[in-house]
Short mmCIF file of C-alpha atoms and ligand atoms in Angstrom, two decimals:
data_model
loop_
_atom_site.label_atom_id
_atom_site.label_comp_id
_atom_site.label_asym_id
_atom_site.label_seq_id
_atom_site.Cartn_x
_atom_site.Cartn_y
_atom_site.Cartn_z
CA MET Y 205 -26.99 19.21 -22.90
CA SER Y 206 -28.40 15.78 -23.70
CA GLU Y 207 -29.33 13.44 -20.86
CA ILE Y 208 -27.77 10.01 -20.57
CA ASN Y 209 -29.60 7.27 -18.68
CA VAL Y 210 -27.78 4.15 -17.58
CA ASP Y 211 -28.42 1.36 -15.09
CA VAL Y 212 -24.98 1.72 -13.50
CA LEU Y 213 -22.82 4.85 -13.38
CA VAL Y 214 -19.23 4.15 -12.38
CA ILE Y 215 -17.47 7.24 -11.03
CA GLY Y 216 -13.68 7.06 -11.24
CA VAL Y 217 -11.45 5.26 -13.75
CA GLY Y 218 -8.99 4.04 -11.12
CA PRO Y 219 -8.60 0.32 -10.38
CA THR Y 220 -11.94 0.15 -8.53
CA GLY Y 221 -13.92 1.71 -11.37
CA LEU Y 222 -12.03 -0.40 -13.89
CA GLY Y 223 -12.93 -3.56 -11.93
CA ALA Y 224 -16.61 -2.63 -11.98
CA ALA Y 225 -16.43 -1.70 -15.68
CA LYS Y 226 -14.69 -4.94 -16.57
CA ARG Y 227 -17.39 -6.94 -14.82
CA LEU Y 228 -20.12 -4.87 -16.47
CA GLN Y 229 -18.56 -5.50 -19.86
CA GLN Y 230 -18.16 -9.20 -19.12
CA THR Y 231 -21.65 -9.81 -17.78
CA ASN Y 232 -23.40 -7.54 -20.27
CA LEU Y 233 -26.47 -7.40 -18.04
CA ALA Y 234 -26.79 -3.67 -17.47
CA SER Y 235 -26.25 -0.47 -19.37
CA TRP Y 236 -23.36 1.51 -17.94
CA LEU Y 237 -21.07 4.48 -18.20
CA ILE Y 238 -17.72 5.19 -16.57
CA VAL Y 239 -16.54 8.77 -15.94
CA ASP Y 240 -13.59 10.50 -14.32
CA SER Y 241 -12.91 14.11 -13.42
CA ASN Y 242 -9.30 13.63 -14.49
CA GLU Y 243 -8.19 13.80 -18.12
CA THR Y 244 -6.31 10.51 -17.94
CA PRO Y 245 -7.40 7.17 -16.45
CA GLY Y 246 -5.64 5.10 -13.79
CA GLY Y 247 -6.17 7.14 -10.63
CA LEU Y 248 -3.31 6.64 -8.19
CA ALA Y 249 -2.21 3.55 -10.10
CA SER Y 250 -0.90 5.57 -13.02
CA THR Y 251 2.42 6.59 -14.50
CA ASP Y 252 3.67 10.09 -15.26
CA VAL Y 253 6.24 11.00 -17.89
CA THR Y 254 8.74 13.77 -17.15
CA PRO Y 255 9.71 16.34 -19.81
CA GLU Y 256 12.96 14.37 -20.28
CA GLY Y 257 10.98 11.20 -21.01
CA PHE Y 258 11.46 9.29 -17.77
CA LEU Y 259 8.57 7.27 -16.43
CA TYR Y 260 7.51 7.61 -12.81
CA ASP Y 261 4.81 5.45 -11.25
CA VAL Y 262 2.88 7.02 -8.41
CA GLY Y 263 4.79 5.24 -5.65
CA GLY Y 264 5.98 1.68 -6.04
CA HIS Y 265 2.92 0.10 -7.60
CA VAL Y 266 4.07 -3.44 -7.32
CA ILE Y 267 1.43 -6.04 -8.07
CA PHE Y 268 1.04 -8.71 -5.41
CA SER Y 269 -2.32 -10.17 -6.14
CA HIS Y 270 -4.65 -12.11 -3.85
CA TYR Y 271 -7.14 -12.95 -6.63
CA LYS Y 272 -7.15 -15.17 -9.69
CA TYR Y 273 -9.76 -12.96 -11.33
CA PHE Y 274 -7.47 -9.96 -11.03
CA ASP Y 275 -4.58 -12.00 -12.47
CA ASP Y 276 -6.80 -13.08 -15.37
CA CYS Y 277 -7.67 -9.46 -16.16
CA ILE Y 278 -4.14 -8.12 -16.08
CA ASN Y 279 -2.84 -11.08 -18.06
CA GLU Y 280 -5.52 -10.42 -20.64
CA ALA Y 281 -4.46 -6.77 -20.82
CA LEU Y 282 -0.70 -7.51 -20.81
CA PRO Y 283 -0.29 -11.03 -22.18
CA GLN Y 284 3.42 -11.05 -23.03
CA GLU Y 285 6.07 -12.01 -20.51
CA SER Y 286 8.06 -9.01 -21.75
CA ASP Y 287 5.18 -6.75 -20.65
CA TRP Y 288 6.27 -7.32 -17.05
CA TYR Y 289 9.21 -6.67 -14.78
CA THR Y 290 9.53 -9.31 -12.10
CA HIS Y 291 11.50 -8.36 -9.00
CA GLN Y 292 12.63 -10.04 -5.85
CA ARG Y 293 11.60 -7.75 -3.03
CA VAL Y 294 14.61 -6.49 -1.08
CA SER Y 295 13.90 -3.97 1.68
CA TYR Y 296 16.11 -2.36 4.27
CA VAL Y 297 15.62 0.08 7.09
CA ARG Y 298 18.22 2.78 7.63
CA PHE Y 299 19.10 2.64 11.32
CA GLN Y 300 21.93 4.31 13.22
CA GLY Y 301 24.07 4.67 10.10
CA GLY Y 302 23.55 1.06 8.93
CA TRP Y 303 20.99 -1.02 7.09
CA VAL Y 304 18.67 -3.47 8.84
CA PRO Y 305 16.72 -5.90 6.62
CA TYR Y 306 12.95 -5.49 6.72
CA PRO Y 307 11.03 -6.62 8.68
CA PHE Y 308 13.15 -4.83 11.26
CA GLN Y 309 11.68 -6.75 14.18
CA LYS Y 310 12.71 -10.03 12.59
CA ASN Y 311 16.27 -8.96 12.06
CA ILE Y 312 17.43 -7.61 15.37
CA ALA Y 313 20.38 -9.98 15.05
CA VAL Y 314 22.16 -7.27 13.05
CA LEU Y 315 21.79 -4.62 15.80
CA ASP Y 316 24.71 -3.95 18.10
CA PRO Y 317 24.79 -6.35 21.08
CA GLU Y 318 23.60 -3.84 23.66
CA GLU Y 319 20.64 -2.70 21.56
CA ARG Y 320 19.80 -6.27 20.65
CA ALA Y 321 19.77 -7.26 24.33
CA ARG Y 322 17.40 -4.39 25.22
CA CYS Y 323 15.04 -5.38 22.42
CA LEU Y 324 15.10 -9.03 23.40
CA GLU Y 325 14.50 -8.31 27.06
CA ASP Y 326 11.39 -6.24 26.21
CA LEU Y 327 10.22 -8.86 23.73
CA VAL Y 328 10.37 -11.53 26.42
CA ASP Y 329 8.45 -9.25 28.81
CA ALA Y 330 5.79 -8.67 26.14
CA ALA Y 331 5.47 -12.40 25.51
CA LEU Y 332 5.14 -13.14 29.24
CA GLU Y 333 2.51 -10.44 29.68
CA ALA Y 334 0.56 -11.85 26.73
CA ARG Y 335 0.33 -15.21 28.49
CA VAL Y 336 -1.53 -13.84 31.48
CA ARG Y 337 -3.65 -11.25 29.68
CA ALA Y 338 -7.43 -11.77 29.69
CA ALA Y 339 -8.93 -12.45 26.25
CA ALA Y 340 -11.23 -9.45 26.64
CA ASP Y 341 -8.28 -7.11 27.19
CA LYS Y 342 -7.79 -5.74 23.66
CA PRO Y 343 -5.27 -3.06 22.67
CA ARG Y 344 -7.00 0.32 22.37
CA ASN Y 345 -4.86 1.56 19.51
CA PHE Y 346 -2.01 0.67 17.14
CA ASP Y 347 0.62 1.86 19.59
CA GLU Y 348 -0.60 -0.53 22.29
CA TRP Y 349 -0.87 -3.30 19.70
CA ASN Y 350 2.74 -2.76 18.68
CA ILE Y 351 4.01 -2.71 22.28
CA ARG Y 352 2.17 -5.93 23.01
CA ASN Y 353 3.60 -7.58 19.90
CA VAL Y 354 7.21 -6.42 19.88
CA GLY Y 355 7.82 -4.92 23.33
CA ASN Y 356 8.67 -1.38 24.39
CA ARG Y 357 12.14 -1.03 22.93
CA LEU Y 358 11.36 -2.16 19.40
CA ASN Y 359 8.29 0.05 19.46
CA GLU Y 360 10.41 2.98 20.55
CA ILE Y 361 13.22 2.58 18.03
CA PHE Y 362 11.27 1.29 15.04
CA MET Y 363 7.50 0.76 15.10
CA HIS Y 364 6.64 4.18 16.45
CA PRO Y 365 8.96 6.34 14.29
CA TYR Y 366 8.53 4.18 11.20
CA ASN Y 367 4.74 4.28 11.32
CA PHE Y 368 4.70 8.01 11.98
CA LYS Y 369 6.88 8.50 8.92
CA VAL Y 370 4.56 6.35 6.80
CA TRP Y 371 1.18 7.53 8.07
CA ALA Y 372 2.00 11.02 9.35
CA VAL Y 373 -0.37 10.19 12.21
CA PRO Y 374 0.72 9.05 15.70
CA THR Y 375 0.10 5.32 16.24
CA THR Y 376 -1.90 6.25 19.36
CA LYS Y 377 -4.55 7.68 16.99
CA MET Y 378 -4.70 4.59 14.77
CA ASN Y 379 -6.76 1.48 15.37
CA ALA Y 380 -5.33 -1.88 16.41
CA PRO Y 381 -5.36 -4.30 13.47
CA ASN Y 382 -7.08 -7.67 13.86
CA VAL Y 383 -4.15 -9.37 12.20
CA SER Y 384 -0.70 -8.12 11.32
CA ALA Y 385 -1.90 -6.68 8.01
CA ARG Y 386 -0.27 -3.30 8.55
CA ASN Y 387 3.27 -4.43 9.20
CA ALA Y 388 5.32 -7.51 8.64
CA ASP Y 389 4.95 -10.41 11.05
CA PRO Y 390 6.29 -9.27 14.44
CA ALA Y 391 7.85 -12.57 15.54
CA PRO Y 392 11.63 -12.08 15.64
CA THR Y 393 14.13 -14.37 13.98
CA SER Y 394 17.83 -14.03 13.39
CA SER Y 395 17.89 -15.09 9.79
CA SER Y 396 19.77 -12.15 8.31
CA ARG Y 397 23.45 -12.20 7.48
CA PRO Y 398 25.77 -9.35 6.57
CA SER Y 399 26.09 -10.94 3.11
CA SER Y 400 22.43 -10.12 2.49
CA TRP Y 401 22.95 -6.39 3.02
CA PRO Y 402 22.95 -4.03 0.05
CA THR Y 403 26.23 -4.10 -1.75
CA GLY Y 404 27.50 -0.62 -2.53
CA ARG Y 405 25.77 0.78 -5.54
CA SER Y 406 23.36 -1.72 -7.03
CA ARG Y 407 21.38 0.31 -9.53
CA ARG Y 408 18.40 -0.39 -11.65
CA GLN Y 409 18.05 1.20 -15.03
CA THR Y 410 15.11 3.50 -15.52
CA GLU Y 411 13.05 3.15 -18.63
CA ARG Y 412 13.72 6.21 -20.73
CA ARG Y 413 12.06 7.68 -23.76
CA GLY Y 414 14.30 10.60 -24.53
CA GLY Y 415 17.21 12.72 -23.37
CA LYS Y 416 20.82 11.61 -23.13
CA PRO Y 417 21.86 7.99 -23.53
CA GLY Y 418 21.98 6.14 -20.19
CA PRO Y 419 22.46 4.08 -18.24
CA TYR Y 420 20.23 5.72 -15.66
CA TRP Y 421 18.83 4.58 -12.38
CA SER Y 422 16.01 6.10 -10.43
CA VAL Y 423 14.83 6.59 -6.92
CA THR Y 424 11.27 7.27 -5.78
CA LEU Y 425 10.63 8.88 -2.42
CA GLU Y 426 7.28 9.06 -0.69
CA VAL Y 427 6.94 11.92 1.75
CA SER Y 428 3.87 11.85 3.97
CA GLU Y 429 2.27 15.02 5.20
CA SER Y 430 -0.42 15.93 7.71
CA ALA Y 431 -1.28 18.48 10.38
CA TYR Y 432 0.85 16.34 12.73
CA LYS Y 433 3.72 16.27 10.25
CA PRO Y 434 3.91 19.39 8.11
CA VAL Y 435 6.19 19.53 5.07
CA ARG Y 436 8.06 22.56 3.67
CA HIS Y 437 6.97 22.46 0.05
CA GLU Y 438 9.41 25.13 -1.13
CA THR Y 439 12.43 23.07 -0.09
CA LEU Y 440 11.01 19.56 -0.42
CA LEU Y 441 13.13 18.44 -3.38
CA ALA Y 442 16.35 19.90 -1.94
CA ASP Y 443 15.57 18.33 1.45
CA CYS Y 444 15.04 14.95 -0.22
CA VAL Y 445 18.33 15.16 -2.10
CA ARG Y 446 20.07 16.09 1.16
CA GLY Y 447 18.49 13.04 2.79
CA LEU Y 448 19.66 10.80 -0.04
CA VAL Y 449 23.21 12.08 0.34
CA ALA Y 450 23.06 11.74 4.15
CA THR Y 451 22.00 8.09 3.81
CA GLU Y 452 24.64 7.49 1.11
CA LEU Y 453 22.08 6.56 -1.51
CA LEU Y 454 23.53 9.42 -3.55
CA ALA Y 455 27.10 10.70 -3.56
CA PRO Y 456 27.47 14.49 -3.23
CA GLY Y 457 28.83 14.82 -6.79
CA ASP Y 458 26.24 12.62 -8.53
CA GLU Y 459 24.50 14.16 -11.53
CA ILE Y 460 20.70 14.26 -11.37
CA VAL Y 461 19.35 14.35 -14.92
CA SER Y 462 15.66 14.49 -14.10
CA SER Y 463 13.51 15.12 -11.04
CA TYR Y 464 9.79 15.04 -10.66
CA VAL Y 465 7.55 16.01 -7.75
CA ARG Y 466 3.84 15.39 -7.56
CA ARG Y 467 1.62 16.10 -4.60
CA PHE Y 468 -1.57 14.16 -3.83
CA GLU Y 469 -4.28 15.34 -1.49
CA HIS Y 470 -4.97 11.72 -0.56
CA GLY Y 471 -2.55 8.81 -0.61
CA TYR Y 472 -3.24 6.55 2.35
CA PRO Y 473 -6.63 5.81 3.95
CA THR Y 474 -5.53 6.05 7.57
CA PRO Y 475 -7.13 3.41 9.82
CA SER Y 476 -7.97 5.80 12.65
CA VAL Y 477 -9.38 4.68 15.99
CA GLU Y 478 -12.79 6.02 14.88
CA ARG Y 479 -12.71 4.44 11.40
CA ASP Y 480 -14.85 1.34 11.84
CA GLY Y 481 -17.60 3.24 13.63
CA ALA Y 482 -17.66 5.89 10.91
CA LEU Y 483 -17.79 3.28 8.13
CA ALA Y 484 -20.59 1.38 9.88
CA GLU Y 485 -22.70 4.54 9.59
CA SER Y 486 -21.60 6.07 6.31
CA LEU Y 487 -21.54 3.07 3.94
CA PRO Y 488 -25.13 1.88 4.71
CA HIS Y 489 -26.32 5.51 4.52
CA LEU Y 490 -24.87 5.86 1.01
CA ARG Y 491 -26.18 2.47 0.02
CA ASP Y 492 -29.71 3.56 0.92
CA LYS Y 493 -29.25 6.28 -1.68
CA GLY Y 494 -28.17 3.79 -4.34
CA ILE Y 495 -24.46 4.61 -4.00
CA LEU Y 496 -21.87 1.94 -3.36
CA SER Y 497 -18.78 3.75 -2.17
CA ARG Y 498 -15.87 1.40 -2.81
CA GLY Y 499 -12.12 1.31 -3.37
CA ARG Y 500 -9.07 2.74 -1.61
CA PHE Y 501 -10.83 5.84 -0.34
CA GLY Y 502 -14.43 4.88 -1.10
CA GLY Y 503 -14.17 1.89 1.25
CA TRP Y 504 -11.43 3.46 3.42
CA LYS Y 505 -9.93 0.12 4.41
CA TYR Y 506 -6.19 0.19 4.05
CA GLU Y 507 -5.96 -3.55 4.61
CA VAL Y 508 -7.86 -4.06 1.34
CA GLY Y 509 -6.67 -0.88 -0.37
CA ASN Y 510 -4.12 -2.10 -2.90
CA GLN Y 511 -4.66 -2.31 -6.65
CA ASP Y 512 -5.87 -5.91 -6.61
CA HIS Y 513 -8.21 -5.30 -3.67
CA SER Y 514 -9.58 -2.11 -5.18
CA PHE Y 515 -10.19 -3.74 -8.54
CA MET Y 516 -11.98 -6.62 -6.84
CA GLN Y 517 -14.05 -4.25 -4.70
CA GLY Y 518 -15.34 -2.88 -7.99
CA VAL Y 519 -16.04 -6.37 -9.38
CA GLU Y 520 -17.74 -7.55 -6.20
CA ALA Y 521 -19.81 -4.36 -5.89
CA LEU Y 522 -21.13 -4.92 -9.37
CA ASP Y 523 -22.01 -8.54 -8.62
CA ASN Y 524 -23.73 -7.34 -5.48
CA VAL Y 525 -25.81 -4.75 -7.33
CA VAL Y 526 -26.85 -7.05 -10.11
CA SER Y 527 -27.34 -10.30 -8.22
CA GLY Y 528 -26.81 -9.79 -4.49
CA GLY Y 529 -23.35 -11.41 -4.49
CA ILE Y 530 -21.40 -11.14 -1.24
CA GLU Y 531 -18.70 -8.46 -1.12
CA LEU Y 532 -15.99 -10.45 0.60
CA THR Y 533 -13.17 -7.97 0.09
CA LEU Y 534 -14.91 -5.04 1.72
CA ASN Y 535 -16.57 -7.04 4.48
CA SER Y 536 -14.00 -9.73 5.29
CA PRO Y 537 -10.49 -8.34 4.67
CA ASP Y 538 -8.76 -10.95 6.85
CA PHE Y 539 -10.48 -13.73 4.96
CA VAL Y 540 -9.46 -12.60 1.46
CA ASN Y 541 -5.95 -11.71 2.61
CA SER Y 542 -5.35 -15.11 4.17
CA ARG Y 543 -6.16 -17.25 1.14
CA SER Y 544 -5.86 -17.54 -2.64
CA ASN Y 545 -9.16 -16.33 -3.99
CA THR Y 546 -9.59 -18.62 -6.97
CA GLU Y 547 -13.37 -19.06 -7.18
CA ARG Y 548 -14.07 -16.19 -9.57
CA ARG Y 549 -12.33 -16.54 -12.96
CA LEU Y 550 -12.56 -14.50 -16.13
CA ALA Y 551 -12.99 -17.53 -18.36
CA HIS Y 552 -15.53 -19.28 -16.13
CA PHE Y 553 -18.34 -16.81 -16.29
CA GLY Y 554 -21.55 -18.79 -16.24
CA GLY Y 555 -23.72 -16.73 -13.95
CA LEU Y 556 -23.27 -13.82 -11.63
CA ARG Y 557 -22.44 -15.85 -8.56
CA ASN Y 558 -19.46 -17.63 -10.09
C1 FAD L 791 2.24 6.17 -3.02
C2 FAD L 791 1.38 4.96 -3.30
C3 FAD L 791 1.99 3.74 -3.57
C4 FAD L 791 1.20 2.61 -3.83
N1 FAD L 791 1.81 1.42 -4.10
C5 FAD L 791 1.06 0.34 -4.39
C6 FAD L 791 1.68 -0.91 -4.70
O1 FAD L 791 2.90 -1.04 -4.69
N2 FAD L 791 0.87 -1.97 -5.00
C7 FAD L 791 -0.49 -1.87 -5.02
O2 FAD L 791 -1.17 -2.85 -5.33
N3 FAD L 791 -1.11 -0.69 -4.71
C8 FAD L 791 -0.37 0.40 -4.41
N4 FAD L 791 -0.98 1.59 -4.10
C9 FAD L 791 -2.45 1.60 -4.01
C10 FAD L 791 -3.16 1.85 -5.35
O3 FAD L 791 -2.74 3.07 -5.86
C11 FAD L 791 -4.65 1.84 -5.07
O4 FAD L 791 -5.01 0.55 -4.64
C12 FAD L 791 -5.53 2.14 -6.26
O5 FAD L 791 -5.08 3.21 -7.05
C13 FAD L 791 -6.92 2.46 -5.72
O6 FAD L 791 -7.82 2.52 -6.78
P1 FAD L 791 -9.17 3.34 -6.66
O7 FAD L 791 -9.84 3.22 -7.97
O8 FAD L 791 -9.92 2.90 -5.45
O9 FAD L 791 -8.75 4.84 -6.35
P2 FAD L 791 -7.85 5.86 -7.19
O10 FAD L 791 -6.70 5.18 -7.80
O11 FAD L 791 -7.62 7.00 -6.25
O12 FAD L 791 -8.81 6.32 -8.39
C14 FAD L 791 -9.93 7.12 -8.16
C15 FAD L 791 -10.33 7.78 -9.49
O13 FAD L 791 -11.56 8.46 -9.25
C16 FAD L 791 -11.47 9.76 -9.83
N5 FAD L 791 -12.39 10.61 -9.07
C17 FAD L 791 -12.32 10.93 -7.76
N6 FAD L 791 -13.34 11.72 -7.43
C18 FAD L 791 -14.09 11.92 -8.54
C19 FAD L 791 -15.26 12.63 -8.82
N7 FAD L 791 -15.90 13.31 -7.88
N8 FAD L 791 -15.75 12.59 -10.08
C20 FAD L 791 -15.12 11.88 -11.06
N9 FAD L 791 -13.99 11.20 -10.85
C21 FAD L 791 -13.48 11.20 -9.60
C22 FAD L 791 -10.03 10.15 -9.70
O14 FAD L 791 -9.67 11.13 -10.67
C23 FAD L 791 -9.32 8.80 -9.96
O15 FAD L 791 -9.05 8.60 -11.32
C24 FAD L 791 -0.22 2.71 -3.82
C25 FAD L 791 -0.82 3.96 -3.54
C26 FAD L 791 -0.03 5.06 -3.29
C27 FAD L 791 -0.70 6.38 -3.00
#
């Protein structure tokens, strides 16, 4: 087998590797190669096609970018307006047979009066306790952080069960975020109105490449799994359909023309209580060996683990290798998430520190 020598080897053709490769191509300052163990590129940010011709993204894969450079790159790749679907985000939480707009904690106005009063009482208690708490008294985990932010009752009926469903890890085993990057802003308001609830059967047509003529609509379900929350694989699809019927998203007689199940070993980089300590040891250790471990699982920082963040971790890692540029995304998640990052542009390249 012939040997290939390059200055930079990029492992993984997911968004992170693609960010690094794009920057390598743009700067043209180093020889490089990008490889993937999978047959198709895209990593988790890819789309599968079912035998019937329906397209399924891995999860939602909505683009909400924090970076102009990322926007420049995707606009270069998909320049036409018709290349994009633009949606208004509408999210609801199924609760006690009804629908509560998300963020739940901001919409307790739609709860029944007794439940609303319990939530409010605990919220007031949490706010009063916060006033007298010493600055050095930090929450030890995500559960404590939630209780301090929304009070006991909202934690009990929403934060705790919701986060367990998402992460498949108890919130007591997850770290307390510095900012509210993991959930929507906890401050409650009463802005929701019944008229903003979902109306019956609003359906979105699924793009289709074959099969019977539509119209079709689709639903994607994410089911988390862990040692804390095992899943019965043999009955997963049937259990999901039962859940859809129970929540009235499907009617019992509805025809399902296509279904698709894919299991991933890794989906979410859980911010465990031990995470920051482990990263403080492992990332410098790898760096000493000439390896920059970056991206959703390479950097293991959920707060900067979306497509835009991952892509930019690749770009910034490359700038760091070639010219010592600062890796803001990996090292300062709150900073990049709190601003529009407009300094780096695709068209403005005039040196590695642009
Ligand atoms: C269910 C779900 C929903 C999501 N929804 C959104 C969303 O709405 N919006 C959003 O912005 N982001 C979303 N994301 C996050 C998005 O998928 C990630 O940000 C992105 O895919 C991370 O890119 P990455 O390159 O770091 O990792 P990955 O996408 O995991 O890519 C890693 C690549 O490396 C390859 N690889 C791994 N190990 C090796 C090896 N040893 N040798 C060679 N190749 C290897 C893999 O085959 C893969 O192609 C979602 C993720 C999930 C799981």
